[in-house]
mmCIF file with all atom_site columns, C-alpha atoms in Angstrom:
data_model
loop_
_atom_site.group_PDB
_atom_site.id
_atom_site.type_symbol
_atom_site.label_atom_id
_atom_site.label_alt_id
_atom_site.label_comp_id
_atom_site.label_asym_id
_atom_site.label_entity_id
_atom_site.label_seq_id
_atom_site.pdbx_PDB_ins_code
_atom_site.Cartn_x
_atom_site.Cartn_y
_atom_site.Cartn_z
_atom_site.occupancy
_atom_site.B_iso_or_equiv
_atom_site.pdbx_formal_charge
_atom_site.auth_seq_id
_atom_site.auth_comp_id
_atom_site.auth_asym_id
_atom_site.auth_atom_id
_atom_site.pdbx_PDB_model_num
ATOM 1  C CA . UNK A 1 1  ? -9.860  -9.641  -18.252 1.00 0.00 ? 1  UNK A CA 1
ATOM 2  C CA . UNK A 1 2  ? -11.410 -6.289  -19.819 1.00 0.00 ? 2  UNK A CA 1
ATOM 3  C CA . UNK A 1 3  ? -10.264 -4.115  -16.827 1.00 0.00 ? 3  UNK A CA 1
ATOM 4  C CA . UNK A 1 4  ? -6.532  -5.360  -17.238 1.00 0.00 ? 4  UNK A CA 1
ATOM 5  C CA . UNK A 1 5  ? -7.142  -4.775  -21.300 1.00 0.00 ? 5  UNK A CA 1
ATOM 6  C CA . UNK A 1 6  ? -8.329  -1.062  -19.859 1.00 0.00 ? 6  UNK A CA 1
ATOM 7  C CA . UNK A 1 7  ? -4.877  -0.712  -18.270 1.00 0.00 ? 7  UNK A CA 1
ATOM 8  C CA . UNK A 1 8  ? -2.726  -2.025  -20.591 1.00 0.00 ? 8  UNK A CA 1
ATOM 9  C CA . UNK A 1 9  ? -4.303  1.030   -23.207 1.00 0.00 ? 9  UNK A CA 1
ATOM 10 C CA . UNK A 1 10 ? -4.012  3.179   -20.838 1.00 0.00 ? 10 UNK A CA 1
ATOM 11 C CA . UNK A 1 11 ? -0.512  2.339   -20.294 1.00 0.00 ? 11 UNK A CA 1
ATOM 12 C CA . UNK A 1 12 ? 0.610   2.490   -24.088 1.00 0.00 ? 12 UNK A CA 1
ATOM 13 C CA . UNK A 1 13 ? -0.496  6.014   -24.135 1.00 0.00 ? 13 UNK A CA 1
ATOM 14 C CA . UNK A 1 14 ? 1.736   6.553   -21.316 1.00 0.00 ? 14 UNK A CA 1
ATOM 15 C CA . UNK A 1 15 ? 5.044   7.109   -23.150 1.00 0.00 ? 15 UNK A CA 1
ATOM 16 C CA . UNK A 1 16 ? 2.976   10.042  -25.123 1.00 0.00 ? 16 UNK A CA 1
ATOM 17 C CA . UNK A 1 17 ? 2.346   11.952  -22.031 1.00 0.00 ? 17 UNK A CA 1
ATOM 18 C CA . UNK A 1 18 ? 5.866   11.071  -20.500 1.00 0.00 ? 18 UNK A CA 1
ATOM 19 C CA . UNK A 1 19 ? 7.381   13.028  -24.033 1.00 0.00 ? 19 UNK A CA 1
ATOM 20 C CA . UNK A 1 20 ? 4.640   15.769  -23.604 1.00 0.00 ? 20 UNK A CA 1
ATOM 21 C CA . UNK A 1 21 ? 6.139   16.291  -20.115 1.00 0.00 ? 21 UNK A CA 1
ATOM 22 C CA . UNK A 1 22 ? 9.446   16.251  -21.774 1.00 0.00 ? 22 UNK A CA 1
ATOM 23 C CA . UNK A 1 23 ? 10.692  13.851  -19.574 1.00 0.00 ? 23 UNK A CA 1
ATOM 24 C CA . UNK A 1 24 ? 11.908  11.531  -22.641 1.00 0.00 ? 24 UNK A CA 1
ATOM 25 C CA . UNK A 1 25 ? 14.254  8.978   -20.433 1.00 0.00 ? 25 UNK A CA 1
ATOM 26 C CA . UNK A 1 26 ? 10.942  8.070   -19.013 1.00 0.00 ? 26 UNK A CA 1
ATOM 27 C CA . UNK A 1 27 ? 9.185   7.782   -22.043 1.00 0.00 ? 27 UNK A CA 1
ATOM 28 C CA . UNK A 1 28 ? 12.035  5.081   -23.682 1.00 0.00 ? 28 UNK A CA 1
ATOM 29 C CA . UNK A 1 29 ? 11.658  3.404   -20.641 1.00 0.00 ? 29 UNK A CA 1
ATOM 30 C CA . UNK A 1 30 ? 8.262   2.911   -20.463 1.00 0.00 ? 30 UNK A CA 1
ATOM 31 C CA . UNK A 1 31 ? 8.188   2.109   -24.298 1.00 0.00 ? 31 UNK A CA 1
ATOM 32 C CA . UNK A 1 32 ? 10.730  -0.950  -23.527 1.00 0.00 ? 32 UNK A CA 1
ATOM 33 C CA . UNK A 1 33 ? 8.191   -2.171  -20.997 1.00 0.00 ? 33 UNK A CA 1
ATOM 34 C CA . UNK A 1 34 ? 5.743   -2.062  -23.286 1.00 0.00 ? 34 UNK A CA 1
ATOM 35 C CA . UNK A 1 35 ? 7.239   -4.195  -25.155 1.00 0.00 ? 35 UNK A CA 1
ATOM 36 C CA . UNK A 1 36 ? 7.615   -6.666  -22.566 1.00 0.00 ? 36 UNK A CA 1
ATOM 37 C CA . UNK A 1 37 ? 4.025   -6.089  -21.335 1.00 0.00 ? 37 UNK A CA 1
ATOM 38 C CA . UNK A 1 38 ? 2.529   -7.054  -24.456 1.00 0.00 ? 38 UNK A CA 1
ATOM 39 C CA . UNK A 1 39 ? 4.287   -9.814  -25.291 1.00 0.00 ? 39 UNK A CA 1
ATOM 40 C CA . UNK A 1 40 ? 3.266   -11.196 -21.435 1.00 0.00 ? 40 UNK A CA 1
ATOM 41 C CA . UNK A 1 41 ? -0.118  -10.501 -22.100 1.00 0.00 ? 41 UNK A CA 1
ATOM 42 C CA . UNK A 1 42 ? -0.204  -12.397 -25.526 1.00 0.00 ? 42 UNK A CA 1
ATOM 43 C CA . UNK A 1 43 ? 1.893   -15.759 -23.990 1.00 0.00 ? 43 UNK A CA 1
ATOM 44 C CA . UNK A 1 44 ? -1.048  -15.310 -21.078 1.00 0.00 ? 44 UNK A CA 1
ATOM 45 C CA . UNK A 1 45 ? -3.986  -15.341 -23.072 1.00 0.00 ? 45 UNK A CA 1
ATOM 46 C CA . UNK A 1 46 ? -2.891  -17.910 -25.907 1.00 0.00 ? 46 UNK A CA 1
ATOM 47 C CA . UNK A 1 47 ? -0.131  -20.512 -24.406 1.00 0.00 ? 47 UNK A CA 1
ATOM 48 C CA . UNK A 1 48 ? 0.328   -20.732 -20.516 1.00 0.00 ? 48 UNK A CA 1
ATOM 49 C CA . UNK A 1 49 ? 1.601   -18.047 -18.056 1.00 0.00 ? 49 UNK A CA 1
ATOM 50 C CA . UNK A 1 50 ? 5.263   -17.411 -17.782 1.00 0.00 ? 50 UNK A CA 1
ATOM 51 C CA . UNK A 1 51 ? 6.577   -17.956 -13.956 1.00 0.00 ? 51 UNK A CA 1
ATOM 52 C CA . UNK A 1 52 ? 6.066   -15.858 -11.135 1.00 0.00 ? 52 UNK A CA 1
ATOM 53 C CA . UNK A 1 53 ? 9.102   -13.343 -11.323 1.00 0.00 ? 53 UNK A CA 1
ATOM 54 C CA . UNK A 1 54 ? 10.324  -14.041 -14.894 1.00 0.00 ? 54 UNK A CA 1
ATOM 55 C CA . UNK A 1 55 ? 11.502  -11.457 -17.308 1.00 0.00 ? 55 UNK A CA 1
ATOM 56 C CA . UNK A 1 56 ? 8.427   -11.139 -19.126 1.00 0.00 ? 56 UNK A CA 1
ATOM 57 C CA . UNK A 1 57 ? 6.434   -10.632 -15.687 1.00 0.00 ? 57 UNK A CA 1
ATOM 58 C CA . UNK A 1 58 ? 8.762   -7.952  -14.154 1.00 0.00 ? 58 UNK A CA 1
ATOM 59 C CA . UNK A 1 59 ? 8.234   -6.179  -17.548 1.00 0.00 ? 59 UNK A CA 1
ATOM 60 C CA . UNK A 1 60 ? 4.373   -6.598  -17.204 1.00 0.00 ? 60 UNK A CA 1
ATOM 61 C CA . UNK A 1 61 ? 4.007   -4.830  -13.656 1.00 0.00 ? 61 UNK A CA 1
ATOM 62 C CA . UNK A 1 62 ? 6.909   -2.618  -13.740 1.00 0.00 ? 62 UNK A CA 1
ATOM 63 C CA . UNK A 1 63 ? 5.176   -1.022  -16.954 1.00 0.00 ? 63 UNK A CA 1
ATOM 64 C CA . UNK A 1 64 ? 1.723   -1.130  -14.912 1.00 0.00 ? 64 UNK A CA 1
ATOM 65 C CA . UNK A 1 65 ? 3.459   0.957   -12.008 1.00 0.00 ? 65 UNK A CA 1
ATOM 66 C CA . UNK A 1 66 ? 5.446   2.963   -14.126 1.00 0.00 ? 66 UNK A CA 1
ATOM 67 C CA . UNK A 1 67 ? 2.249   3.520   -15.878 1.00 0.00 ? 67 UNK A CA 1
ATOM 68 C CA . UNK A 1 68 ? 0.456   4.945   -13.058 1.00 0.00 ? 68 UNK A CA 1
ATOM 69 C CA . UNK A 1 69 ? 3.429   6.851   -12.167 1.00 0.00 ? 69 UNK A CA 1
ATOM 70 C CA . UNK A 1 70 ? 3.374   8.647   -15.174 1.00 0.00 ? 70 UNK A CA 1
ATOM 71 C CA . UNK A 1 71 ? -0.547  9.248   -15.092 1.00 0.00 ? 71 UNK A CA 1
ATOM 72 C CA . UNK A 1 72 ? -0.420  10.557  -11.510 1.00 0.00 ? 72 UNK A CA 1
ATOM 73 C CA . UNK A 1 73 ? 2.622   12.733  -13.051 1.00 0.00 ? 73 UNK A CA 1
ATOM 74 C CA . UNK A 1 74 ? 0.754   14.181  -15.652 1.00 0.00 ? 74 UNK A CA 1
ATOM 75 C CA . UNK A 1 75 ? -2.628  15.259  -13.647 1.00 0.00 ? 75 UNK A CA 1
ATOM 76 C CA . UNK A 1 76 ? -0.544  17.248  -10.681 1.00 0.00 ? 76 UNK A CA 1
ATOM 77 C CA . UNK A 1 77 ? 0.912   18.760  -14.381 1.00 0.00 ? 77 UNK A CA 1
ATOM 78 C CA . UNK A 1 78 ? -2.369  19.535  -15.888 1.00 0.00 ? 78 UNK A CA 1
ATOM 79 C CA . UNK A 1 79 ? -3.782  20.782  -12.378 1.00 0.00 ? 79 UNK A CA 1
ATOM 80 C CA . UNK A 1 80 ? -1.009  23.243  -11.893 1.00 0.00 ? 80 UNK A CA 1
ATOM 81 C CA . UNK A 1 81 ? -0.947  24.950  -15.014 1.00 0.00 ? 81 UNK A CA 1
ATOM 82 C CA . UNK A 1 82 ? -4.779  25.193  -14.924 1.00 0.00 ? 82 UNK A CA 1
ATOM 83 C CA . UNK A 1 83 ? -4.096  26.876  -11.722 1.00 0.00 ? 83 UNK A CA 1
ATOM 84 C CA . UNK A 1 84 ? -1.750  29.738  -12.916 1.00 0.00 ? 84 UNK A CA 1
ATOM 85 C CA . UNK A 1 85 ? -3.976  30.044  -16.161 1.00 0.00 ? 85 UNK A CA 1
ATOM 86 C CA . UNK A 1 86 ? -7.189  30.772  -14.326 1.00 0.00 ? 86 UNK A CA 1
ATOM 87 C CA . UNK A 1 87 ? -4.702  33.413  -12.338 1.00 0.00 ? 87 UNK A CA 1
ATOM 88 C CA . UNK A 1 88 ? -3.628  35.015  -15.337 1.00 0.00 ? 88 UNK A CA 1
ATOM 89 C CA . UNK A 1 89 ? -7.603  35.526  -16.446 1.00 0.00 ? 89 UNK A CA 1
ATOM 90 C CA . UNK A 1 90 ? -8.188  37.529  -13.187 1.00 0.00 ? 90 UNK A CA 1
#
C-alpha cells in the first residue's frame, strides 16, 4: 500500500512539471486524472473496489502512465539542458 501512496504523490506533482515544460494540454489532462485517481484510491481503501475497467479505474492507471510519461519527459529535459549548460562553461 505505501509504494502505490509513493506513486500517487509522485503523480500529483506531475501536472507541475507538465506546466514547467509548458506543455499545458498535458498538464489539464493529467489534473482531470487526478481527480479520478484519487477518488479510486479513497472508494479502494474505505468501501470496496470499483470493477475491473470502470471509469474510476481507467482514470487510476491512465494517470499512473501518464504520470510516468511525464516524469520520463521531464529528466531527458533536465539532462539536455544540463548538457548545453556545462558546454557553455567550457
Amino acid at each position: 500500500m505505501g509504494i502505490i501512496v509513493m506513486f500517487m504523490l509522485l503523480a500529483s506533482v506531475t501536472p507541475f512539471l507538465f506546466l514547467q515544460m509548458k506543455k499545458t494540454i498535458f498538464a489539464l489532462v493529467q489534473t482531470v486524472l487526478l481527480v479520478g485517481m484519487w477518488l479510486y484510491f479513497f472508494e479502494v481503501v474505505f468501501q470496496s473496489a470499483p470493477a475491473a475497467f470502470s471509469i474510476p479505474w481507467i482514470m487510476f492507471y491512465a494517470s499512473l502512465f501518464v504520470s510516468e510519461a511525464g516524469w520520463v519527459m521531464f529528466i531527458i529535459r533536465i539532462v539536455k539542458t544540463s548538457g548545453t549548460v556545462q558546454e557553455s562553461y567550457q
